[in-house]
CSV table of C-alpha atoms in Angstrom, one decimal:
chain,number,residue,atom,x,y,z
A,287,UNK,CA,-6.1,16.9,-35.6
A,288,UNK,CA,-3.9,16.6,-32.9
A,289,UNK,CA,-5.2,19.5,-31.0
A,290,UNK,CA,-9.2,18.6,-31.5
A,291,UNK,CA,-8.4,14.8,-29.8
A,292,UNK,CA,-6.7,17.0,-26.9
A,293,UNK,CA,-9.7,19.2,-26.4
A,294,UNK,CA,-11.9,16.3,-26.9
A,295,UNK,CA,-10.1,14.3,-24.1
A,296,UNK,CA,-9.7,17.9,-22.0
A,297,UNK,CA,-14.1,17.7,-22.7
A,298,UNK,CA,-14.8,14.3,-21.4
A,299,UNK,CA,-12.6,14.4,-18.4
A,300,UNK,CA,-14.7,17.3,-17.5
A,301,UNK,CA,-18.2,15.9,-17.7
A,302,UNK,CA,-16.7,12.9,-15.6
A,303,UNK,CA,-15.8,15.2,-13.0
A,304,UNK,CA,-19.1,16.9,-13.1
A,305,UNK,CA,-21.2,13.6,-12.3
A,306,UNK,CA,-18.7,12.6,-10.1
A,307,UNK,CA,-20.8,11.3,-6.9
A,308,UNK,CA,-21.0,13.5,-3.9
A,309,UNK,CA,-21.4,12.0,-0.6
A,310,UNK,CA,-24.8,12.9,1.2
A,311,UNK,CA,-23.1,14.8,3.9
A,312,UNK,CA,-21.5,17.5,1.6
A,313,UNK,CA,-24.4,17.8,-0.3
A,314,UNK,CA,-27.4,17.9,2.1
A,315,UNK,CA,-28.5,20.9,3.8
A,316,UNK,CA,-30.1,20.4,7.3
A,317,UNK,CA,-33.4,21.8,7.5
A,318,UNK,CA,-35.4,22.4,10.2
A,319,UNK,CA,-39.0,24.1,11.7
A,320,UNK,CA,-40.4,25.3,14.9
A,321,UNK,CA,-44.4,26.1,15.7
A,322,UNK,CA,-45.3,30.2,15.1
A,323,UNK,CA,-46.7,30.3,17.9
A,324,UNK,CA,-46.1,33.7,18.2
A,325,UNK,CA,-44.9,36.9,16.3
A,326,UNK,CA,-43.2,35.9,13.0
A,327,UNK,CA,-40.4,38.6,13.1
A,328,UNK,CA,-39.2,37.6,16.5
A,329,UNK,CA,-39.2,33.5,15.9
A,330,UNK,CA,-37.2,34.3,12.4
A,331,UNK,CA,-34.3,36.1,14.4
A,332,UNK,CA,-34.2,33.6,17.0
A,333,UNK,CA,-34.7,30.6,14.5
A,334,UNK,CA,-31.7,32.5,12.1
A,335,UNK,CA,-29.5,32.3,15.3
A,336,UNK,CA,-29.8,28.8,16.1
A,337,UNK,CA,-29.0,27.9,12.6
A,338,UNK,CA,-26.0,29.4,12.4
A,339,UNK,CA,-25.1,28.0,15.9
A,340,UNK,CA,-26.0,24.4,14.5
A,341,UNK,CA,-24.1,25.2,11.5
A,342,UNK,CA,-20.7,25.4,13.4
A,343,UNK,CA,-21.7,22.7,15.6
A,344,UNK,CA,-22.4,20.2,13.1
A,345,UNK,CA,-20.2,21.1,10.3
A,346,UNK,CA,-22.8,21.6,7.5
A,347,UNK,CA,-25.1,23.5,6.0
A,348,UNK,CA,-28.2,24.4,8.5
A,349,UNK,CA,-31.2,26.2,6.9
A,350,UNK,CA,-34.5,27.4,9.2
A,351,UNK,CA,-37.3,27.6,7.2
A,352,UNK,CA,-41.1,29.1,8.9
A,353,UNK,CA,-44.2,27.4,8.5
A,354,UNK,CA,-47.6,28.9,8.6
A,355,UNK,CA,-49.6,27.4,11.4
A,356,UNK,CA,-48.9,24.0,13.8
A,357,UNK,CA,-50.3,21.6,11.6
A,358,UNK,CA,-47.8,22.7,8.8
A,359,UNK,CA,-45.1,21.9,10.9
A,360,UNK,CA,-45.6,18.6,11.8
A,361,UNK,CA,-46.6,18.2,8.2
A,362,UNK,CA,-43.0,19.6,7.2
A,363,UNK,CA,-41.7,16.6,9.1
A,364,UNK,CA,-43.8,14.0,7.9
A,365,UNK,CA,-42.6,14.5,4.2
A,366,UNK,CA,-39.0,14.8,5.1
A,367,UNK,CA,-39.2,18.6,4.7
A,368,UNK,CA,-37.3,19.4,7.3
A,369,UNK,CA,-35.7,16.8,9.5
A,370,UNK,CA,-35.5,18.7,13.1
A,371,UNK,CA,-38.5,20.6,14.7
A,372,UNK,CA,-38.9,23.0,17.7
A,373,UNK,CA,-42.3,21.3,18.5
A,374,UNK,CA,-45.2,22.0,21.3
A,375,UNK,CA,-46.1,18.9,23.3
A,376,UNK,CA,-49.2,18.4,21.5
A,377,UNK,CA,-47.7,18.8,17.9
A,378,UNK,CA,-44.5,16.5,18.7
A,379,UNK,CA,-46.6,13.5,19.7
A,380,UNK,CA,-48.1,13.8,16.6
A,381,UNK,CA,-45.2,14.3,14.5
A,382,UNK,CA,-43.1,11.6,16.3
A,383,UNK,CA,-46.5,9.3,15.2
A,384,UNK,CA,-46.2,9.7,11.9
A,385,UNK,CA,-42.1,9.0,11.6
A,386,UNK,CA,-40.9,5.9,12.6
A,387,UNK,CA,-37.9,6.3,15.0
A,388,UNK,CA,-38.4,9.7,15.6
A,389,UNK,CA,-37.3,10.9,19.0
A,390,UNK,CA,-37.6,14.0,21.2
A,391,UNK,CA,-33.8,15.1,22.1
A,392,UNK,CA,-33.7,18.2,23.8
A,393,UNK,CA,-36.4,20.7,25.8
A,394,UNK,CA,-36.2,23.7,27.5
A,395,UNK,CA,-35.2,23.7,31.6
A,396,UNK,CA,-38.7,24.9,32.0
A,397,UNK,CA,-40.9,23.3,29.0
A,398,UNK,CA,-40.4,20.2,32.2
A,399,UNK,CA,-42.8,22.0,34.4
A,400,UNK,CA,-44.7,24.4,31.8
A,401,UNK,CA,-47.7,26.3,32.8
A,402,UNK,CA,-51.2,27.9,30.7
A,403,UNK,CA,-52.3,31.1,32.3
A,404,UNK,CA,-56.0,31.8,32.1
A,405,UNK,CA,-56.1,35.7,31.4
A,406,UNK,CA,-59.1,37.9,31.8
A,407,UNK,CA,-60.4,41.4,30.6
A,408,UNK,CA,-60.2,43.8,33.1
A,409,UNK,CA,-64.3,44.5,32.2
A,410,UNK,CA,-65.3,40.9,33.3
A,411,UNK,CA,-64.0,41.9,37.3
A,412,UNK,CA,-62.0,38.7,37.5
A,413,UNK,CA,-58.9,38.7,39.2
A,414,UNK,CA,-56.1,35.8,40.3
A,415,UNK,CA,-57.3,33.0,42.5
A,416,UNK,CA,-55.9,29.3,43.0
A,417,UNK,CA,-59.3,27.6,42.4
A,418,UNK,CA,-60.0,27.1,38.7
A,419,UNK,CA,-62.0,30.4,37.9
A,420,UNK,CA,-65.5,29.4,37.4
A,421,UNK,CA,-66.8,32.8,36.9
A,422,UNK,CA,-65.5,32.7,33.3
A,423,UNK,CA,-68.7,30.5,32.3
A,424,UNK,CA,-70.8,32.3,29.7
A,425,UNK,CA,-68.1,34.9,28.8
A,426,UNK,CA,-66.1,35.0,25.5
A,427,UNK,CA,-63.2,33.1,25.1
A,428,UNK,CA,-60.5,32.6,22.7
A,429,UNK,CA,-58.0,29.8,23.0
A,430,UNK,CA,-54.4,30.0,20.7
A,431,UNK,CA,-53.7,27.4,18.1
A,432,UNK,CA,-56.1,24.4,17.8
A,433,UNK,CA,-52.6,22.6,17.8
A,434,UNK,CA,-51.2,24.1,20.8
A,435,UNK,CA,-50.4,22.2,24.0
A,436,UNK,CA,-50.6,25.0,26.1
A,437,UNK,CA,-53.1,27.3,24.2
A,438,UNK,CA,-55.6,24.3,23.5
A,439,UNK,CA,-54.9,21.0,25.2
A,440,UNK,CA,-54.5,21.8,28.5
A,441,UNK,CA,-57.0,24.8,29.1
A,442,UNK,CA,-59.7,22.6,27.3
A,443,UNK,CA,-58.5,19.7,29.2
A,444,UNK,CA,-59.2,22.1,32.6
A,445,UNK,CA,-62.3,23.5,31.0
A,446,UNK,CA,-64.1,20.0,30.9
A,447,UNK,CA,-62.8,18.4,34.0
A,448,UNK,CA,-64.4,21.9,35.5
A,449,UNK,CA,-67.6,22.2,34.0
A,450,UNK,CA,-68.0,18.7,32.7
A,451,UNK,CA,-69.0,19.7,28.9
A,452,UNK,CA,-67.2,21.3,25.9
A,453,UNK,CA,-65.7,24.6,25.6
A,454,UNK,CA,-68.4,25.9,23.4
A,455,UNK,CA,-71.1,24.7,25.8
A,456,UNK,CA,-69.6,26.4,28.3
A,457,UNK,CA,-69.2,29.9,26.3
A,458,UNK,CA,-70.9,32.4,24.4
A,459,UNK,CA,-68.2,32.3,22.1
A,460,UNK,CA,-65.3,30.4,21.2
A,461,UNK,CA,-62.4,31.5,19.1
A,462,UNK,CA,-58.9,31.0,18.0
A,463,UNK,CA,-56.4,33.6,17.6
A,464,UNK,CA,-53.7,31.4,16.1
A,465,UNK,CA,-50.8,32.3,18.4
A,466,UNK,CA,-50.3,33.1,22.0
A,467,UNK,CA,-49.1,37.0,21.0
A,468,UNK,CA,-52.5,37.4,19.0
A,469,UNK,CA,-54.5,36.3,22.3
A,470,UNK,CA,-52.8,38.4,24.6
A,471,UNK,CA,-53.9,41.3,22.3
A,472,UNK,CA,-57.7,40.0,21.4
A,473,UNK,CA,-58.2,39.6,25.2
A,474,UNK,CA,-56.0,43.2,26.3
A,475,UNK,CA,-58.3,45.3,23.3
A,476,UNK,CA,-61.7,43.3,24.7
A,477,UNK,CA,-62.2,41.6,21.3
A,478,UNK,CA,-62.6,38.1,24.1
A,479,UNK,CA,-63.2,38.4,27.7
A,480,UNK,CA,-61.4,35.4,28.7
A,481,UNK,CA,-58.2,33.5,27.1
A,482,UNK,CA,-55.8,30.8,27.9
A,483,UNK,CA,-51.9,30.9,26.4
A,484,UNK,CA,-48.4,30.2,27.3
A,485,UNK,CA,-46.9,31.4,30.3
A,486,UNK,CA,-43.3,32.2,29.0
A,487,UNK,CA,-44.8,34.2,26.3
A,488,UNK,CA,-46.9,36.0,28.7
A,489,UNK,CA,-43.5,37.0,30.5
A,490,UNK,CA,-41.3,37.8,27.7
A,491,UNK,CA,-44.4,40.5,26.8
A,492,UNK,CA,-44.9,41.6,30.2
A,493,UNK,CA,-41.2,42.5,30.2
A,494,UNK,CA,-41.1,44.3,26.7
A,495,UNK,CA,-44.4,46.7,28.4
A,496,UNK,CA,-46.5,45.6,25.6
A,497,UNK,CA,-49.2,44.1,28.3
A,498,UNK,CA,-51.1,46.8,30.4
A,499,UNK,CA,-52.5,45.6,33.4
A,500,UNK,CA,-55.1,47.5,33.7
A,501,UNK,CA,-56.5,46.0,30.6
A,502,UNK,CA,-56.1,42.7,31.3
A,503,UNK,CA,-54.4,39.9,34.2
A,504,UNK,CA,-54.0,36.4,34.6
A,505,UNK,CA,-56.9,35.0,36.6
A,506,UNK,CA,-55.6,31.8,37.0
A,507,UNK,CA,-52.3,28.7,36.3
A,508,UNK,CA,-52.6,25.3,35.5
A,509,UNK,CA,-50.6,22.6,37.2
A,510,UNK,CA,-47.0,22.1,35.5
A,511,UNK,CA,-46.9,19.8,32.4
A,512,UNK,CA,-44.6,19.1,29.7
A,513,UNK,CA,-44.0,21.0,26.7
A,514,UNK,CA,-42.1,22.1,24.3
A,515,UNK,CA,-39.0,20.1,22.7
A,516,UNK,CA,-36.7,19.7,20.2
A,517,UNK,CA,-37.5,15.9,18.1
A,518,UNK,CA,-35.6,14.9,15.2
A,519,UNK,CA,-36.5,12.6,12.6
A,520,UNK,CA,-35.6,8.5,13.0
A,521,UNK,CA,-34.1,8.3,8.8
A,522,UNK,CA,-31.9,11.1,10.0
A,523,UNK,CA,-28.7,8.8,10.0
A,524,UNK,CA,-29.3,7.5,6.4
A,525,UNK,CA,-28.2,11.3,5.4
A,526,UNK,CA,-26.1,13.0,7.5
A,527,UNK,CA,-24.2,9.6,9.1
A,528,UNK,CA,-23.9,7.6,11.7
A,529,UNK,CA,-23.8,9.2,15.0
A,530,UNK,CA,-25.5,12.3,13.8
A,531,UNK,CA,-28.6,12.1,15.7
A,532,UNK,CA,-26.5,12.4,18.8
A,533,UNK,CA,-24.2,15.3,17.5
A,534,UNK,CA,-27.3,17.2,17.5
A,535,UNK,CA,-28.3,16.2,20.5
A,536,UNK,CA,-24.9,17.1,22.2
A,537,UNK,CA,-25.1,20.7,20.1
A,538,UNK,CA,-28.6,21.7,21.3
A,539,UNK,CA,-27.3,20.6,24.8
A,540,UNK,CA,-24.4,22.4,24.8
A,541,UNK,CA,-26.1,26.0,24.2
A,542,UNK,CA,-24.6,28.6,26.3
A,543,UNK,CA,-25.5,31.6,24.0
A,544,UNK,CA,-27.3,34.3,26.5
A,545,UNK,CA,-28.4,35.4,22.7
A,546,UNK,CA,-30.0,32.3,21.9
A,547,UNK,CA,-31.7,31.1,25.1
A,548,UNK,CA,-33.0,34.4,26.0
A,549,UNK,CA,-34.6,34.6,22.9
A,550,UNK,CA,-36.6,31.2,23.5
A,551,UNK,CA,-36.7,32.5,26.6
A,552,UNK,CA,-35.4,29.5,28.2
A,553,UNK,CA,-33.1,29.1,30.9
A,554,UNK,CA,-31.1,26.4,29.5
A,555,UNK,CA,-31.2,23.4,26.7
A,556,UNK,CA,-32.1,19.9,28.9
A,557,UNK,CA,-32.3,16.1,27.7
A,558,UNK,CA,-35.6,14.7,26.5
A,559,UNK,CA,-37.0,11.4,25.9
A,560,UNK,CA,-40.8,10.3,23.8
A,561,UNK,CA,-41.8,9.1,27.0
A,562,UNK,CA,-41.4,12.5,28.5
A,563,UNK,CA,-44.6,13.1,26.7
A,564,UNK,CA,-46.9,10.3,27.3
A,565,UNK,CA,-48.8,12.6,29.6
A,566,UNK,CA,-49.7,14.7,27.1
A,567,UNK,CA,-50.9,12.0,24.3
A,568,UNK,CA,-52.9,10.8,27.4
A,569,UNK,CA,-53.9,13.9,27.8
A,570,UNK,CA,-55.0,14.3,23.7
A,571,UNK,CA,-56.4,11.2,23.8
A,572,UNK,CA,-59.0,11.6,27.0
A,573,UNK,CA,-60.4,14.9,25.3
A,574,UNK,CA,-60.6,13.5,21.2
A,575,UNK,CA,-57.5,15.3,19.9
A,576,UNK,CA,-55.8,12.5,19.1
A,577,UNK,CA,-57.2,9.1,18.8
């Protein structure tokens, strides 16, 4: 009898221990996003490096997870999904909208000053000039993401302060090619005559030989803008502590992996603030993309 009160005893003191509370810290796993805005395989290996990277940093868990397209991303931080977000201009200002507190924390060196090239199929005989290329009217044209600061906002932005109407008025056709890779490749193969995307992914393709420029050159920049950023979530304190917002802050800051910023590509990790952006929900808000 003796025995069976031990092992009952020996029983309970175990199921006490294994409701036990656990603190948030231990227990939550820091999630975060970023924008495909380009080739899936190659944002996974740099997204897989900065996770580890935040993982030592910040002494817990740190888990990337892709989403699908730009609005998914912003979505994924409305509903707590993930609670950091490598965001485009456009798609920050909306996530930071729909999270009280939220704050941008971190951007590229260059996502201060970024830049939409205009690119053009060799076929159409346009070449690089400093005036906005009006010969594109009537041509083909495919944009990136609808969500994309430097795919959509600002080449539609330059496309009606130009011609004074909407892209598809100005067109014979409009399209979308849903990432800045994909419209390097629609407009090199002659699938759209005309397209507008992000500079640095223009580069980092240019340098891997996968643009011939026979097929296809940049016709025309934007002025500078800013772009992309890093924004974390305002509630992000209530689970991970006091002070934690900063820490990752300080960790993104502090990047000096070659590995990891050439993979962006960026030159460096530099401080960001919401109002950094106001430009661009001005910008949103004079063409309808954001009310």
């Amino acid at each position: 009898m003796f025995a069976n009160q031990f092992s009952l005893r020996c029983l309970l003191a175990a199921l006490v221990f294994s409701f036990a509370p656990v603190s948030a810290s231990a227990a939550e796993t820091f999630v975060f996003t970023a924008i495909p805005d380009q080739d899936e395989t190659r944002l996974r290996a740099r997204f897989d490096k900065v996770a580890t990277y935040l993982s030592g940093e910040l002494g817990v868990d740190v888990k990337y997870v892709p989403v699908k397209s730009y609005a998914a991303a912003v979505t994924a931080f409305k509903n707590d999904q993930v609670q950091l977000a490598w965001f485009g201009g456009l798609s920050g200002v909306r996530a930071r909208q729909l999270v009280s507190g939220s704050d941008a924390i971190a951007q590229g060196y260059e996502d201060q000053f970024f830049i939409t090239y205009f690119i053009a199929n060799a076929s159409t005989g346009l070449s690089y000039g400093q005036q906005f290329p009006k010969g594109i009217e009537g041509k083909t044209f495919t944009f990136g993401s609808k969500g994309s600061t430097s795919g959509r906002l600002m080449p539609e932005f330059h496309i009606r302060d130009a011609f004074g109407k909407s892209p598809d008025d100005v067109f014979s056709r409009v399209g979308f090619s849903g990432d800045h890779s994909r419209t390097i490749a629609l407009v090199q193969s002659g699938s759209f005559e005309v397209g507008a995307l992000n500079f640095k992914v223009w580069e980092k393709e240019s340098g891997l030989g996968k643009i011939d420029p026979a097929k296809v050159n940049v016709i025309w920049q934007t002025p500078t803008y800013p772009d992309y950023q890093w924004s974390i979530r305002g509630d992000v304190e209530q689970r991970f502590g006091a002070g934690f917002k900063a820490k990752v802050a300080k960790a993104l800051l502090d990047v000096k992996d070659t590995a990891i910023l050439e993979a962006f590509p960026r030159k460096s990790f530099v401080p960001a603030t919401n109002a950094d952006y106001q430009p661009i929900l001005d910008t949103a808000k004079s063409i309808g993309l954001i009310d």
